[in-house]
Amino acid sequence: MLKVLNRALFIFASVFFTGCVANLANSIGVDVGSCAQSYEKFVAGEYRLSAEIALGDKDEKSKLDEANLLSALQAGNSYFFAKEYKNSLKMLDASEDIIKVHHKKTLSANTSDYIASLMLNDMAIDYHASISEAVMVNTYKSLDYMALKKFEQARVELNRAVDRQRRAKETYAELIAKQKDAIAEKKREQRSDAFDKTLNNPQIKSIIRQNYSTLEQFEAYPDFINPFTTYLAGLFFAIEGDYAKASSLLKEAYGMSPHNKTVESDFEMVENALLGKLPKDRFVWIIYENGLGPIKKEFKINIPIFLASNKLIYTGIALPKLQKRQQATQNIAVFSQGKLLDKTSVISDMNRVIQTEFNYVYNDILTRAIFSAMLKTYAQYQAGDENPYLGLATAVFQLLTNRADIRSWNTLPKDFQVVKVKMPESNKLLLRTGVHNIDINIDKDVKHSIVYVRIPKAMSKPSVNVINF
């Protein structure tokens, strides 16, 4: 076990001396990055400045900026809302490359490295995107391409996003395999049933259930599926005239949002088109990214673990817990020439999307936290037997590194809303929501339009992108 501790300390020093100071600070709960400042500018509606601040976190020496995924995500997201679509694509392309590299490195890592990393915590390694975040990368890239009128590239990105959702369980199984291998190896090494007795202890399950009393009290979506991505893909293919593909996607979206009349209307439009009744009207879809999605907060609890088959002690673990945030406004009301046409309604609740994924991966997060605590506690007791001062040092090490990974892409919305209206003869609309009155002017020679609105908080400056087809 001391070999594992030495390996962990080597990683700890390597992280420090190779310049990944932010990750080192993260591992003991100190935020030295500029993500907080970037976030503040984002919620104020200063999207370009938010992107520029996020880019201040980039490590220019690294070709793919592997340590700066969150910065790249934040910048790519912000540039889209600043209408700087090429810059947005550049950062989202970099984000996708980093996600691929992280995936490959996870699959190629050996078990000893994985165990040593657990002697620190997840915060000490580069941030790895969740599957729902990876799906949103391709979703935003498709919107960038639509805005640039590069519809073939938009099609490619939507296909990738939908495919990423469909392969999500397989992808996650690959990524979590190293954890299972590490536990199996440590069980063989210890030659005792202490690991099994700890991991399967019903007392731990009871403690966790008390602290996560709302974990399953929500209406789940299918695992790793974001209805907005599915709907956007269906809508795009419908506008492009690929009605067969649009039908399948809109049917799936409608199944997840059966009370959304816009999704129902779009699905009926596509089904009629497949029967030869092609749509004659021109339409405007208003898509509203509303508020801010859930973030992670840390909480700590004491749990019983077995040092040997019959020796039971309590030690602390740190776990993430989702915290919901607020809508900016209830919806957007759409007017033409003073007449109310309709209002947006929810197509995708990101609380449910993220909670569904969190619920799916939670047992693996818990197992990793318990496993990490066991490794550190074993090392502490063995070090104490050899030298009291070394035992004290490892105890301090355990205390400092008992942190949960609470990083996330924190500028995603609370919900996505949509409404469809007929193209007004004036090609002008007025959008009203909260304190905002937003005038929309649409080019007269377009067939259809998507008006994409982002408001993070009630008083934020709205971002409005008009995408014409």
Short mmCIF file of C-alpha atoms in Angstrom, two decimals:
data_model
loop_
_atom_site.label_atom_id
_atom_site.label_comp_id
_atom_site.label_asym_id
_atom_site.label_seq_id
_atom_site.Cartn_x
_atom_site.Cartn_y
_atom_site.Cartn_z
CA MET A 1 0.00 0.00 0.00
CA LEU A 2 2.89 2.39 0.68
CA LYS A 3 3.99 1.79 -2.89
CA VAL A 4 0.60 3.07 -3.99
CA LEU A 5 1.01 6.10 -1.73
CA ASN A 6 4.46 6.76 -3.15
CA ARG A 7 3.04 6.48 -6.66
CA ALA A 8 0.28 8.95 -5.72
CA LEU A 9 2.78 11.38 -4.25
CA PHE A 10 4.80 11.09 -7.47
CA ILE A 11 1.69 12.01 -9.48
CA PHE A 12 0.99 14.82 -7.00
CA ALA A 13 4.49 16.25 -7.54
CA SER A 14 4.33 15.67 -11.29
CA VAL A 15 1.09 17.60 -11.52
CA PHE A 16 2.69 20.50 -9.67
CA PHE A 17 5.98 20.65 -11.50
CA THR A 18 4.49 20.17 -14.99
CA GLY A 19 2.42 23.30 -14.58
CA CYS A 20 -1.05 21.84 -13.94
CA VAL A 21 -1.37 24.07 -10.88
CA ALA A 22 -5.11 24.51 -11.38
CA ASN A 23 -5.70 20.76 -11.10
CA LEU A 24 -3.45 20.57 -8.04
CA ALA A 25 -5.39 23.42 -6.44
CA ASN A 26 -8.67 21.78 -7.39
CA SER A 27 -7.63 18.62 -5.57
CA ILE A 28 -7.54 20.50 -2.25
CA GLY A 29 -10.54 22.73 -3.01
CA VAL A 30 -8.88 25.96 -4.20
CA ASP A 31 -10.19 27.58 -7.41
CA VAL A 32 -7.37 29.42 -9.17
CA GLY A 33 -8.98 29.53 -12.63
CA SER A 34 -10.99 32.25 -14.32
CA CYS A 35 -14.13 30.19 -14.95
CA ALA A 36 -15.97 32.11 -12.23
CA GLN A 37 -15.23 35.46 -13.90
CA SER A 38 -16.21 34.08 -17.29
CA TYR A 39 -19.46 32.80 -15.81
CA GLU A 40 -20.27 36.20 -14.29
CA LYS A 41 -19.91 37.88 -17.69
CA PHE A 42 -22.02 35.16 -19.32
CA VAL A 43 -24.97 35.64 -16.98
CA ALA A 44 -24.74 39.40 -17.50
CA GLY A 45 -25.14 38.82 -21.25
CA GLU A 46 -21.59 39.90 -22.09
CA TYR A 47 -20.99 36.80 -24.16
CA ARG A 48 -17.92 37.84 -26.13
CA LEU A 49 -16.12 39.00 -22.99
CA SER A 50 -17.11 35.76 -21.28
CA ALA A 51 -15.41 33.82 -24.09
CA GLU A 52 -12.27 35.94 -23.93
CA ILE A 53 -11.95 35.47 -20.17
CA ALA A 54 -12.47 31.71 -20.54
CA LEU A 55 -9.68 31.59 -23.10
CA GLY A 56 -7.37 33.09 -20.50
CA ASP A 57 -7.32 29.61 -18.92
CA LYS A 58 -5.89 27.96 -22.02
CA ASP A 59 -2.47 26.37 -21.88
CA GLU A 60 -0.96 27.62 -25.13
CA LYS A 61 1.88 25.09 -24.87
CA SER A 62 -0.51 22.18 -25.24
CA LYS A 63 -1.65 21.40 -28.78
CA LEU A 64 -5.10 20.24 -27.72
CA ASP A 65 -5.25 22.08 -24.39
CA GLU A 66 -6.20 18.84 -22.68
CA ALA A 67 -6.25 20.47 -19.23
CA ASN A 68 -8.65 23.17 -20.35
CA LEU A 69 -11.78 21.41 -21.54
CA LEU A 70 -14.10 23.51 -19.40
CA SER A 71 -12.54 26.70 -20.73
CA ALA A 72 -12.98 25.53 -24.31
CA LEU A 73 -16.60 24.55 -23.67
CA GLN A 74 -17.33 27.88 -22.02
CA ALA A 75 -15.69 29.84 -24.84
CA GLY A 76 -17.40 27.84 -27.59
CA ASN A 77 -20.78 28.31 -25.94
CA SER A 78 -20.22 32.04 -25.35
CA TYR A 79 -18.97 32.75 -28.86
CA PHE A 80 -22.16 31.23 -30.33
CA PHE A 81 -24.30 33.62 -28.31
CA ALA A 82 -21.98 36.48 -29.31
CA LYS A 83 -22.69 35.51 -32.97
CA GLU A 84 -19.03 34.73 -33.58
CA TYR A 85 -19.79 31.39 -35.16
CA LYS A 86 -16.34 30.59 -36.58
CA ASN A 87 -14.69 31.21 -33.21
CA SER A 88 -17.38 29.12 -31.58
CA LEU A 89 -16.69 26.25 -33.97
CA LYS A 90 -12.95 26.52 -33.35
CA MET A 91 -13.42 26.11 -29.61
CA LEU A 92 -16.08 23.41 -29.89
CA ASP A 93 -13.88 21.49 -32.34
CA ALA A 94 -11.06 21.73 -29.78
CA SER A 95 -13.48 20.54 -27.07
CA GLU A 96 -14.48 17.52 -29.12
CA ASP A 97 -10.83 16.66 -29.81
CA ILE A 98 -10.07 16.84 -26.08
CA ILE A 99 -13.03 14.59 -25.28
CA LYS A 100 -11.73 12.01 -27.78
CA VAL A 101 -8.20 12.18 -26.32
CA HIS A 102 -9.54 11.76 -22.77
CA HIS A 103 -11.54 8.74 -23.90
CA LYS A 104 -8.50 7.10 -25.52
CA LYS A 105 -6.26 7.81 -22.52
CA THR A 106 -8.81 6.38 -20.12
CA LEU A 107 -9.02 3.18 -22.14
CA SER A 108 -5.23 2.86 -22.45
CA ALA A 109 -4.35 3.72 -18.83
CA ASN A 110 -3.03 0.89 -16.65
CA THR A 111 -4.67 -0.14 -13.40
CA SER A 112 -1.82 1.07 -11.16
CA ASP A 113 -2.13 4.60 -12.56
CA TYR A 114 -5.86 4.54 -11.92
CA ILE A 115 -5.34 3.41 -8.31
CA ALA A 116 -2.68 6.07 -7.77
CA SER A 117 -4.98 8.78 -9.11
CA LEU A 118 -7.59 7.73 -6.55
CA MET A 119 -5.06 8.50 -3.82
CA LEU A 120 -5.66 12.12 -4.84
CA ASN A 121 -9.19 12.60 -6.17
CA ASP A 122 -11.06 13.22 -9.43
CA MET A 123 -10.45 16.96 -9.05
CA ALA A 124 -6.70 16.40 -9.47
CA ILE A 125 -7.04 15.16 -13.05
CA ASP A 126 -8.14 17.03 -16.16
CA TYR A 127 -11.87 17.59 -16.37
CA HIS A 128 -13.68 14.93 -18.42
CA ALA A 129 -16.99 15.87 -20.03
CA SER A 130 -20.17 14.06 -19.10
CA ILE A 131 -21.98 12.33 -21.95
CA SER A 132 -24.77 14.94 -21.92
CA GLU A 133 -22.12 17.67 -22.25
CA ALA A 134 -20.46 15.85 -25.14
CA VAL A 135 -23.83 15.64 -26.90
CA MET A 136 -24.30 19.39 -26.47
CA VAL A 137 -20.92 20.04 -28.14
CA ASN A 138 -22.22 18.54 -31.39
CA THR A 139 -25.60 20.22 -30.91
CA TYR A 140 -24.04 23.68 -30.65
CA LYS A 141 -21.74 22.95 -33.58
CA SER A 142 -24.79 22.17 -35.69
CA LEU A 143 -26.32 25.53 -34.73
CA ASP A 144 -23.09 27.33 -35.65
CA TYR A 145 -23.13 25.69 -39.07
CA MET A 146 -26.81 26.53 -39.57
CA ALA A 147 -26.09 30.17 -38.76
CA LEU A 148 -23.26 30.10 -41.32
CA LYS A 149 -25.62 28.48 -43.86
CA LYS A 150 -23.39 25.42 -44.05
CA PHE A 151 -26.27 23.00 -43.87
CA GLU A 152 -24.38 19.88 -44.94
CA GLN A 153 -21.97 20.31 -42.03
CA ALA A 154 -24.93 20.94 -39.71
CA ARG A 155 -26.39 17.64 -40.84
CA VAL A 156 -23.13 15.86 -39.99
CA GLU A 157 -23.04 17.34 -36.47
CA LEU A 158 -26.67 16.45 -35.75
CA ASN A 159 -26.04 12.90 -36.92
CA ARG A 160 -23.04 12.76 -34.56
CA ALA A 161 -25.07 14.13 -31.65
CA VAL A 162 -27.87 11.61 -32.16
CA ASP A 163 -25.39 8.77 -32.62
CA ARG A 164 -23.50 9.82 -29.47
CA GLN A 165 -26.75 9.56 -27.51
CA ARG A 166 -27.51 6.12 -28.91
CA ARG A 167 -24.01 4.81 -28.12
CA ALA A 168 -23.90 6.43 -24.67
CA LYS A 169 -24.33 3.30 -22.55
CA GLU A 170 -21.64 1.46 -24.49
CA THR A 171 -19.31 4.47 -24.19
CA TYR A 172 -19.86 4.75 -20.45
CA ALA A 173 -19.28 1.02 -19.95
CA GLU A 174 -15.89 1.38 -21.69
CA LEU A 175 -14.88 4.35 -19.54
CA ILE A 176 -15.86 2.73 -16.24
CA ALA A 177 -14.14 -0.60 -16.98
CA LYS A 178 -10.83 0.58 -15.47
CA GLN A 179 -12.55 1.22 -12.16
CA LYS A 180 -13.87 -2.33 -12.06
CA ASP A 181 -10.43 -3.71 -12.96
CA ALA A 182 -8.79 -1.65 -10.19
CA ILE A 183 -11.20 -2.89 -7.53
CA ALA A 184 -10.74 -6.49 -8.66
CA GLU A 185 -6.94 -6.10 -8.51
CA LYS A 186 -6.98 -4.59 -5.02
CA LYS A 187 -9.25 -7.36 -3.79
CA ARG A 188 -6.76 -9.93 -5.08
CA GLU A 189 -3.85 -8.00 -3.56
CA GLN A 190 -5.44 -7.69 -0.12
CA ARG A 191 -6.53 -11.34 -0.09
CA SER A 192 -9.42 -10.46 2.19
CA ASP A 193 -13.09 -9.74 1.85
CA ALA A 194 -12.72 -6.25 3.37
CA PHE A 195 -13.38 -4.53 0.06
CA ASP A 196 -16.52 -6.53 -0.62
CA LYS A 197 -17.77 -6.09 2.94
CA THR A 198 -17.30 -2.33 2.72
CA LEU A 199 -18.74 -1.81 -0.75
CA ASN A 200 -21.77 -3.99 0.01
CA ASN A 201 -22.36 -2.75 3.55
CA PRO A 202 -26.12 -2.00 3.92
CA GLN A 203 -25.28 0.66 6.52
CA ILE A 204 -23.54 2.69 3.80
CA LYS A 205 -26.57 2.35 1.55
CA SER A 206 -28.78 3.61 4.37
CA ILE A 207 -26.53 6.62 5.02
CA ILE A 208 -26.46 7.50 1.33
CA ARG A 209 -30.20 7.09 0.94
CA GLN A 210 -30.77 9.58 3.78
CA ASN A 211 -28.48 12.15 2.12
CA TYR A 212 -29.83 11.59 -1.40
CA SER A 213 -33.50 11.38 -0.46
CA THR A 214 -34.54 13.00 -3.77
CA LEU A 215 -32.21 11.00 -6.02
CA GLU A 216 -35.01 9.03 -7.66
CA GLN A 217 -37.88 11.46 -7.07
CA PHE A 218 -38.01 12.84 -10.59
CA GLU A 219 -39.45 11.87 -13.95
CA ALA A 220 -36.54 10.46 -15.90
CA TYR A 221 -35.78 10.70 -19.58
CA PRO A 222 -34.28 7.70 -21.37
CA ASP A 223 -30.66 7.26 -20.25
CA PHE A 224 -28.31 9.89 -21.74
CA ILE A 225 -30.99 11.32 -24.08
CA ASN A 226 -31.58 15.07 -24.38
CA PRO A 227 -35.01 15.62 -26.03
CA PHE A 228 -33.86 18.99 -27.36
CA THR A 229 -31.04 17.46 -29.41
CA THR A 230 -33.41 14.84 -30.79
CA TYR A 231 -36.03 17.50 -31.57
CA LEU A 232 -33.55 19.90 -33.20
CA ALA A 233 -32.28 17.12 -35.44
CA GLY A 234 -35.85 16.21 -36.42
CA LEU A 235 -36.73 19.84 -37.09
CA PHE A 236 -33.63 20.39 -39.21
CA PHE A 237 -34.27 17.31 -41.35
CA ALA A 238 -37.92 18.38 -41.74
CA ILE A 239 -36.88 21.83 -42.98
CA GLU A 240 -34.38 20.16 -45.32
CA GLY A 241 -37.12 17.91 -46.71
CA ASP A 242 -35.72 14.62 -45.37
CA TYR A 243 -39.11 13.65 -44.03
CA ALA A 244 -38.40 9.97 -43.37
CA LYS A 245 -35.49 10.77 -41.08
CA ALA A 246 -37.36 13.69 -39.51
CA SER A 247 -40.34 11.44 -38.76
CA SER A 248 -38.29 8.98 -36.72
CA LEU A 249 -36.61 11.72 -34.68
CA LEU A 250 -39.74 13.82 -34.09
CA LYS A 251 -41.64 10.71 -33.06
CA GLU A 252 -38.95 10.03 -30.44
CA ALA A 253 -39.01 13.66 -29.28
CA TYR A 254 -42.80 13.63 -29.04
CA GLY A 255 -42.65 10.47 -26.93
CA MET A 256 -40.49 12.35 -24.41
CA SER A 257 -42.56 15.58 -24.61
CA PRO A 258 -46.13 14.41 -25.29
CA HIS A 259 -47.69 17.65 -24.07
CA ASN A 260 -45.68 19.98 -26.29
CA LYS A 261 -48.02 21.09 -29.09
CA THR A 262 -45.18 22.35 -31.29
CA VAL A 263 -43.51 18.94 -31.35
CA GLU A 264 -46.87 17.34 -32.05
CA SER A 265 -47.55 19.80 -34.87
CA ASP A 266 -44.12 19.24 -36.42
CA PHE A 267 -44.54 15.48 -36.25
CA GLU A 268 -47.97 15.72 -37.93
CA MET A 269 -46.51 18.02 -40.60
CA VAL A 270 -43.83 15.47 -41.41
CA GLU A 271 -46.25 12.55 -41.42
CA ASN A 272 -48.51 14.44 -43.84
CA ALA A 273 -45.50 15.20 -46.04
CA LEU A 274 -44.72 11.48 -46.23
CA LEU A 275 -48.30 10.99 -47.50
CA GLY A 276 -47.73 13.57 -50.20
CA LYS A 277 -49.29 16.57 -48.44
CA LEU A 278 -46.29 18.89 -48.45
CA PRO A 279 -46.37 21.96 -46.17
CA LYS A 280 -47.37 25.14 -48.01
CA ASP A 281 -46.87 27.67 -45.23
CA ARG A 282 -43.64 29.30 -44.16
CA PHE A 283 -42.83 29.03 -40.46
CA VAL A 284 -40.74 30.62 -37.73
CA TRP A 285 -39.60 28.50 -34.81
CA ILE A 286 -38.63 30.39 -31.65
CA ILE A 287 -36.23 28.35 -29.52
CA TYR A 288 -35.58 29.66 -26.03
CA GLU A 289 -32.65 28.63 -23.82
CA ASN A 290 -34.02 29.62 -20.46
CA GLY A 291 -32.17 30.12 -17.17
CA LEU A 292 -29.33 27.98 -15.85
CA GLY A 293 -29.14 24.23 -15.39
CA PRO A 294 -28.16 22.37 -12.22
CA ILE A 295 -24.68 22.57 -10.75
CA LYS A 296 -22.86 20.26 -8.35
CA LYS A 297 -22.27 21.00 -4.70
CA GLU A 298 -20.03 19.02 -2.36
CA PHE A 299 -21.13 17.40 0.86
CA LYS A 300 -19.23 15.12 3.21
CA ILE A 301 -20.38 12.18 5.29
CA ASN A 302 -18.79 9.55 7.51
CA ILE A 303 -19.14 5.94 6.45
CA PRO A 304 -17.97 2.63 7.95
CA ILE A 305 -15.14 0.81 6.20
CA PHE A 306 -13.30 -2.40 6.98
CA LEU A 307 -9.52 -2.21 7.35
CA ALA A 308 -9.43 -5.97 7.59
CA SER A 309 -12.13 -8.56 7.59
CA ASN A 310 -13.34 -7.74 11.12
CA LYS A 311 -11.89 -4.29 11.88
CA LEU A 312 -14.45 -1.53 11.30
CA ILE A 313 -13.77 2.21 11.44
CA TYR A 314 -15.51 5.36 10.22
CA THR A 315 -13.93 7.73 7.74
CA GLY A 316 -15.12 10.63 5.63
CA ILE A 317 -15.93 10.71 1.95
CA ALA A 318 -16.92 13.65 -0.23
CA LEU A 319 -19.66 13.33 -2.82
CA PRO A 320 -21.29 15.64 -5.37
CA LYS A 321 -24.93 16.60 -5.08
CA LEU A 322 -26.98 18.38 -7.74
CA GLN A 323 -28.37 21.79 -6.94
CA LYS A 324 -31.11 23.23 -9.14
CA ARG A 325 -31.03 26.81 -10.38
CA GLN A 326 -33.76 29.13 -11.56
CA GLN A 327 -35.48 29.95 -14.83
CA ALA A 328 -34.80 33.40 -16.21
CA THR A 329 -38.47 33.87 -17.19
CA GLN A 330 -41.49 31.62 -17.51
CA ASN A 331 -41.69 31.66 -21.33
CA ILE A 332 -41.59 33.90 -24.41
CA ALA A 333 -44.79 35.40 -25.79
CA VAL A 334 -44.73 35.94 -29.56
CA PHE A 335 -46.58 38.91 -31.08
CA SER A 336 -47.19 40.15 -34.61
CA GLN A 337 -48.71 43.57 -35.23
CA GLY A 338 -49.89 43.73 -31.62
CA LYS A 339 -51.58 40.32 -31.68
CA LEU A 340 -50.44 37.45 -29.44
CA LEU A 341 -49.66 34.47 -31.65
CA ASP A 342 -48.45 31.91 -29.09
CA LYS A 343 -46.03 31.21 -26.25
CA THR A 344 -43.03 28.92 -25.92
CA SER A 345 -43.28 25.72 -23.89
CA VAL A 346 -40.68 23.30 -22.56
CA ILE A 347 -39.25 20.72 -24.95
CA SER A 348 -36.37 19.61 -22.70
CA ASP A 349 -35.82 20.05 -18.96
CA MET A 350 -32.06 20.01 -18.34
CA ASN A 351 -32.66 19.23 -14.68
CA ARG A 352 -34.14 15.93 -15.84
CA VAL A 353 -31.43 15.34 -18.49
CA ILE A 354 -28.57 15.86 -16.04
CA GLN A 355 -30.35 14.15 -13.13
CA THR A 356 -31.08 11.11 -15.32
CA GLU A 357 -27.39 10.77 -16.20
CA PHE A 358 -26.32 11.49 -12.62
CA ASN A 359 -28.66 8.78 -11.36
CA TYR A 360 -27.23 6.34 -13.91
CA VAL A 361 -23.58 6.98 -13.01
CA TYR A 362 -24.09 7.64 -9.29
CA ASN A 363 -23.24 4.13 -8.04
CA ASP A 364 -19.90 4.34 -9.84
CA ILE A 365 -19.19 7.78 -8.32
CA LEU A 366 -19.99 6.38 -4.88
CA THR A 367 -17.86 3.28 -5.44
CA ARG A 368 -14.92 5.45 -6.53
CA ALA A 369 -15.26 7.67 -3.43
CA ILE A 370 -15.40 4.67 -1.08
CA PHE A 371 -12.52 2.97 -2.87
CA SER A 372 -10.42 6.13 -2.62
CA ALA A 373 -11.18 6.48 1.09
CA MET A 374 -10.22 2.85 1.70
CA LEU A 375 -6.90 3.21 -0.13
CA LYS A 376 -5.98 6.35 1.80
CA THR A 377 -7.07 4.94 5.15
CA TYR A 378 -5.07 1.74 4.59
CA ALA A 379 -2.02 3.80 3.67
CA GLN A 380 -2.47 6.02 6.73
CA TYR A 381 -2.62 3.12 9.16
CA GLN A 382 0.29 1.28 7.58
CA ALA A 383 2.39 4.45 7.59
CA GLY A 384 1.49 5.07 11.24
CA ASP A 385 2.70 1.59 12.18
CA GLU A 386 6.08 2.37 10.61
CA ASN A 387 6.46 5.95 11.83
CA PRO A 388 4.02 8.17 13.78
CA TYR A 389 5.08 11.27 11.86
CA LEU A 390 4.57 9.52 8.53
CA GLY A 391 1.15 8.42 9.78
CA LEU A 392 0.30 12.01 10.66
CA ALA A 393 1.47 13.20 7.23
CA THR A 394 -0.69 10.67 5.43
CA ALA A 395 -3.65 11.64 7.64
CA VAL A 396 -3.21 15.28 6.60
CA PHE A 397 -2.86 14.13 2.99
CA GLN A 398 -6.15 12.26 3.28
CA LEU A 399 -7.90 15.24 4.85
CA LEU A 400 -6.69 17.67 2.15
CA THR A 401 -7.61 15.38 -0.75
CA ASN A 402 -11.06 14.39 0.49
CA ARG A 403 -12.82 16.41 -2.21
CA ALA A 404 -15.68 15.73 -4.59
CA ASP A 405 -15.44 16.67 -8.24
CA ILE A 406 -18.05 19.42 -8.61
CA ARG A 407 -16.85 20.80 -11.94
CA SER A 408 -19.37 21.05 -14.77
CA TRP A 409 -20.29 23.07 -17.84
CA ASN A 410 -22.24 25.61 -15.82
CA THR A 411 -23.65 27.81 -18.60
CA LEU A 412 -26.08 25.22 -19.97
CA PRO A 413 -29.74 26.25 -19.58
CA LYS A 414 -32.36 25.12 -17.13
CA ASP A 415 -34.69 24.25 -19.98
CA PHE A 416 -35.17 24.49 -23.72
CA GLN A 417 -38.50 25.87 -24.96
CA VAL A 418 -39.99 26.08 -28.44
CA VAL A 419 -42.98 27.46 -30.32
CA LYS A 420 -43.85 27.56 -34.02
CA VAL A 421 -45.76 30.39 -35.70
CA LYS A 422 -46.57 31.14 -39.33
CA MET A 423 -44.24 33.59 -41.00
CA PRO A 424 -45.95 37.00 -40.65
CA GLU A 425 -46.55 39.02 -43.82
CA SER A 426 -44.51 41.84 -42.32
CA ASN A 427 -41.63 39.43 -41.57
CA LYS A 428 -41.49 41.06 -38.15
CA LEU A 429 -42.15 39.65 -34.69
CA LEU A 430 -42.07 41.00 -31.17
CA LEU A 431 -40.90 38.68 -28.39
CA ARG A 432 -41.87 39.55 -24.83
CA THR A 433 -40.46 37.83 -21.78
CA GLY A 434 -39.89 39.23 -18.31
CA VAL A 435 -38.51 42.76 -18.67
CA HIS A 436 -37.42 42.18 -22.26
CA ASN A 437 -39.11 43.29 -25.49
CA ILE A 438 -37.19 41.88 -28.45
CA ASP A 439 -37.88 43.03 -32.03
CA ILE A 440 -37.19 40.39 -34.69
CA ASN A 441 -36.73 41.22 -38.37
CA ILE A 442 -36.60 38.27 -40.77
CA ASP A 443 -35.34 38.45 -44.35
CA LYS A 444 -38.24 38.49 -46.82
CA ASP A 445 -36.83 35.92 -49.24
CA VAL A 446 -36.34 33.08 -46.73
CA LYS A 447 -38.42 29.92 -46.62
CA HIS A 448 -38.26 29.26 -42.86
CA SER A 449 -36.43 30.72 -39.86
CA ILE A 450 -35.28 29.68 -36.42
CA VAL A 451 -35.03 32.49 -33.88
CA TYR A 452 -32.68 31.29 -31.15
CA VAL A 453 -32.89 33.21 -27.85
CA ARG A 454 -30.68 32.84 -24.76
CA ILE A 455 -31.43 34.51 -21.41
CA PRO A 456 -29.43 33.11 -18.45
CA LYS A 457 -31.02 35.25 -15.71
CA ALA A 458 -33.99 37.59 -15.54
CA MET A 459 -31.88 40.73 -15.99
CA SER A 460 -29.34 39.28 -18.44
CA LYS A 461 -28.93 40.87 -21.83
CA PRO A 462 -30.59 38.46 -24.28
CA SER A 463 -28.70 36.83 -27.12
CA VAL A 464 -30.79 36.54 -30.30
CA ASN A 465 -29.64 34.57 -33.34
CA VAL A 466 -31.85 34.51 -36.46
CA ILE A 467 -31.08 31.43 -38.55
CA ASN A 468 -32.60 31.52 -42.04
CA PHE A 469 -33.27 28.62 -44.40
#
